[in-house]
């Protein structure tokens, strides 16, 4: 499977439909559960689970704390397809087209809206660990340096050659999230997410750089998926679960540990998942 080849994507979709059935495979909402939104995958009703290992072209996931399942079923009365486990560019030689294959597959399965989540380090000082930040815009650092999933020859069936991302995180969906948050007394910040390539965490000087250019939270995922979703016209709602505070001062810095990130993601993930379920109930698709 070549993730840059449109016909290969259709072949992947045909295989999925053959394995789970045409009716089960069709979905109107796609969810990418990053660290923290795993529980939402477990909450899918009438679930049909397809492990990534059975999907042609899907690479294996190796990161501890990330599963690898495509889950079909219902949430809040909507037909959903849920990706429990995502592909990080640092795991796959910065092959961003490969890492976004699931987004193109979900588009062919019919999704109109995609909800994405990630674990992120807080840069803005109002953020505390365990907080949820609604993403209003992003800085896709790898893409600015040439690592974009849209690089290469573009089959027009994927969408436009030059994609506008002025409205990447849909304003109406963000307003809905804020309203639902208000009703359920959920403190919700809105901010800018910056994606770095990783896998090393950033130095204090690098975090200062991101703060200076307007980033509020920092992670290693999401932007590539959102960019591909926008190319094919999917509306996006994105969240960052703040698992730790990014280091800004090199004389008062602490080690960032993946265990801490996973621990907080697990603690706060249940609440975040309930909140996202409440949003899904209110969606008009
Ligand atoms: Cl501090 N940096 C990055 N790049 N990703 C993270 C993080 C920090 N904390 C959680 N994920």
Coordinates of C-alpha atoms in Angstrom, one line a residue, residues 107-249:
X107 CA -13.0 10.2 4.8
X108 CA -13.8 7.4 2.4
X109 CA -15.9 5.8 5.2
X110 CA -18.0 8.9 5.1
X111 CA -17.0 11.1 8.1
X112 CA -18.0 14.8 7.9
X113 CA -16.6 15.7 11.3
X114 CA -13.4 14.6 13.1
X115 CA -12.6 15.0 16.8
X116 CA -8.9 14.8 17.7
X117 CA -7.2 14.9 21.1
X118 CA -3.7 14.8 22.3
X119 CA -1.6 14.9 25.5
X120 CA 0.3 18.2 25.6
X121 CA 2.7 20.2 27.7
X122 CA 1.2 23.5 29.0
X123 CA 3.1 26.7 27.9
X124 CA 0.6 29.3 28.8
X125 CA 0.9 29.9 32.6
X126 CA -2.9 29.7 33.1
X127 CA -2.8 26.0 32.2
X128 CA -2.5 23.4 35.0
X129 CA -2.0 19.7 34.6
X130 CA -5.2 17.9 34.0
X131 CA -6.8 20.9 32.2
X132 CA -8.4 20.6 28.8
X133 CA -7.5 23.1 26.1
X134 CA -9.7 23.6 23.1
X135 CA -7.5 24.1 20.1
X136 CA -8.3 27.3 18.2
X137 CA -5.3 27.2 15.9
X138 CA -2.0 25.5 15.5
X139 CA 1.7 25.9 14.6
X140 CA 2.6 22.9 12.4
X141 CA 6.3 23.2 12.9
X142 CA 7.4 20.1 10.8
X143 CA 5.3 21.3 7.9
X144 CA 7.0 24.7 8.0
X145 CA 10.3 22.8 7.5
X146 CA 9.0 20.7 4.6
X147 CA 7.5 17.7 6.5
X148 CA 3.9 18.1 5.4
X149 CA 1.6 15.1 4.5
X150 CA 0.6 17.1 1.4
X151 CA 4.2 17.2 -0.1
X152 CA 4.5 15.2 -3.3
X153 CA 2.4 14.9 -6.4
X154 CA -1.2 15.5 -5.5
X155 CA -4.0 13.4 -7.0
X156 CA -6.9 15.9 -7.3
X157 CA -9.2 13.3 -5.8
X158 CA -7.5 14.0 -2.5
X159 CA -8.5 17.7 -2.7
X160 CA -6.8 20.9 -3.5
X161 CA -3.0 21.2 -4.1
X162 CA -2.9 24.3 -1.9
X163 CA -5.0 23.9 1.1
X164 CA -6.3 26.8 3.2
X165 CA -6.0 26.3 6.9
X166 CA -7.4 29.6 8.0
X167 CA -10.4 27.9 9.6
X168 CA -8.8 24.5 10.5
X169 CA -10.6 24.2 13.8
X170 CA -14.2 24.9 13.0
X171 CA -15.7 27.9 14.8
X172 CA -19.2 26.5 15.2
X173 CA -17.8 23.3 16.7
X174 CA -15.7 25.3 19.1
X175 CA -18.7 27.4 20.1
X176 CA -20.7 24.2 20.7
X177 CA -17.8 22.8 22.9
X178 CA -17.7 26.0 24.9
X179 CA -21.5 25.9 25.5
X180 CA -21.4 22.3 26.5
X181 CA -18.5 23.0 28.8
X182 CA -20.3 25.9 30.4
X183 CA -23.4 23.7 31.2
X184 CA -21.2 21.0 32.7
X185 CA -19.0 23.4 34.7
X186 CA -16.0 22.3 32.8
X187 CA -13.1 24.8 32.7
X188 CA -12.1 25.0 29.1
X189 CA -9.3 27.2 27.8
X190 CA -8.9 28.0 24.1
X191 CA -5.4 28.2 22.7
X192 CA -2.8 27.6 20.1
X193 CA -1.3 24.1 19.9
X194 CA 2.3 23.7 18.5
X195 CA 3.5 20.4 17.1
X196 CA 7.2 19.7 17.2
X197 CA 8.7 16.6 15.6
X198 CA 9.9 15.0 18.8
X199 CA 10.5 12.4 20.1
X200 CA 12.8 14.3 22.5
X201 CA 10.9 16.8 24.7
X202 CA 11.9 20.4 24.1
X203 CA 14.6 22.3 25.9
X204 CA 13.6 25.3 28.0
X205 CA 15.0 27.7 25.3
X206 CA 12.8 25.9 22.7
X207 CA 9.8 26.2 24.9
X208 CA 10.5 29.9 25.3
X209 CA 10.7 30.2 21.5
X210 CA 7.2 28.7 21.2
X211 CA 5.8 30.9 23.9
X212 CA 7.2 34.0 22.1
X213 CA 5.5 33.0 18.9
X214 CA 2.1 32.5 20.6
X215 CA 1.8 28.9 21.4
X216 CA -0.2 27.8 24.5
X217 CA 0.4 24.1 24.5
X218 CA 3.0 21.7 23.0
X219 CA 2.9 18.2 21.6
X220 CA 4.1 15.8 18.9
X221 CA 0.9 15.0 17.0
X222 CA -2.4 16.1 15.5
X223 CA -1.4 18.9 13.1
X224 CA -0.7 16.5 10.2
X225 CA -4.1 14.8 10.7
X226 CA -5.9 18.0 10.8
X227 CA -4.2 19.3 7.7
X228 CA -5.2 16.2 5.7
X229 CA -8.8 16.4 7.1
X230 CA -9.0 20.0 5.9
X231 CA -7.8 19.0 2.4
X232 CA -10.7 16.6 2.0
X233 CA -13.3 18.9 3.7
X234 CA -13.7 17.3 7.1
X235 CA -14.6 19.7 9.9
X236 CA -12.4 19.4 12.9
X237 CA -12.7 19.8 16.7
X238 CA -9.5 19.5 18.7
X239 CA -8.5 19.2 22.3
X240 CA -5.3 19.1 24.2
X241 CA -5.2 17.4 27.6
X242 CA -2.5 19.2 29.6
X243 CA -0.5 16.4 31.2
X244 CA 2.5 18.5 32.4
X245 CA 3.9 22.0 32.4
X246 CA 6.5 22.6 29.8
X247 CA 9.9 23.8 31.1
X248 CA 10.5 27.4 30.5
X249 CA 13.4 28.2 32.9

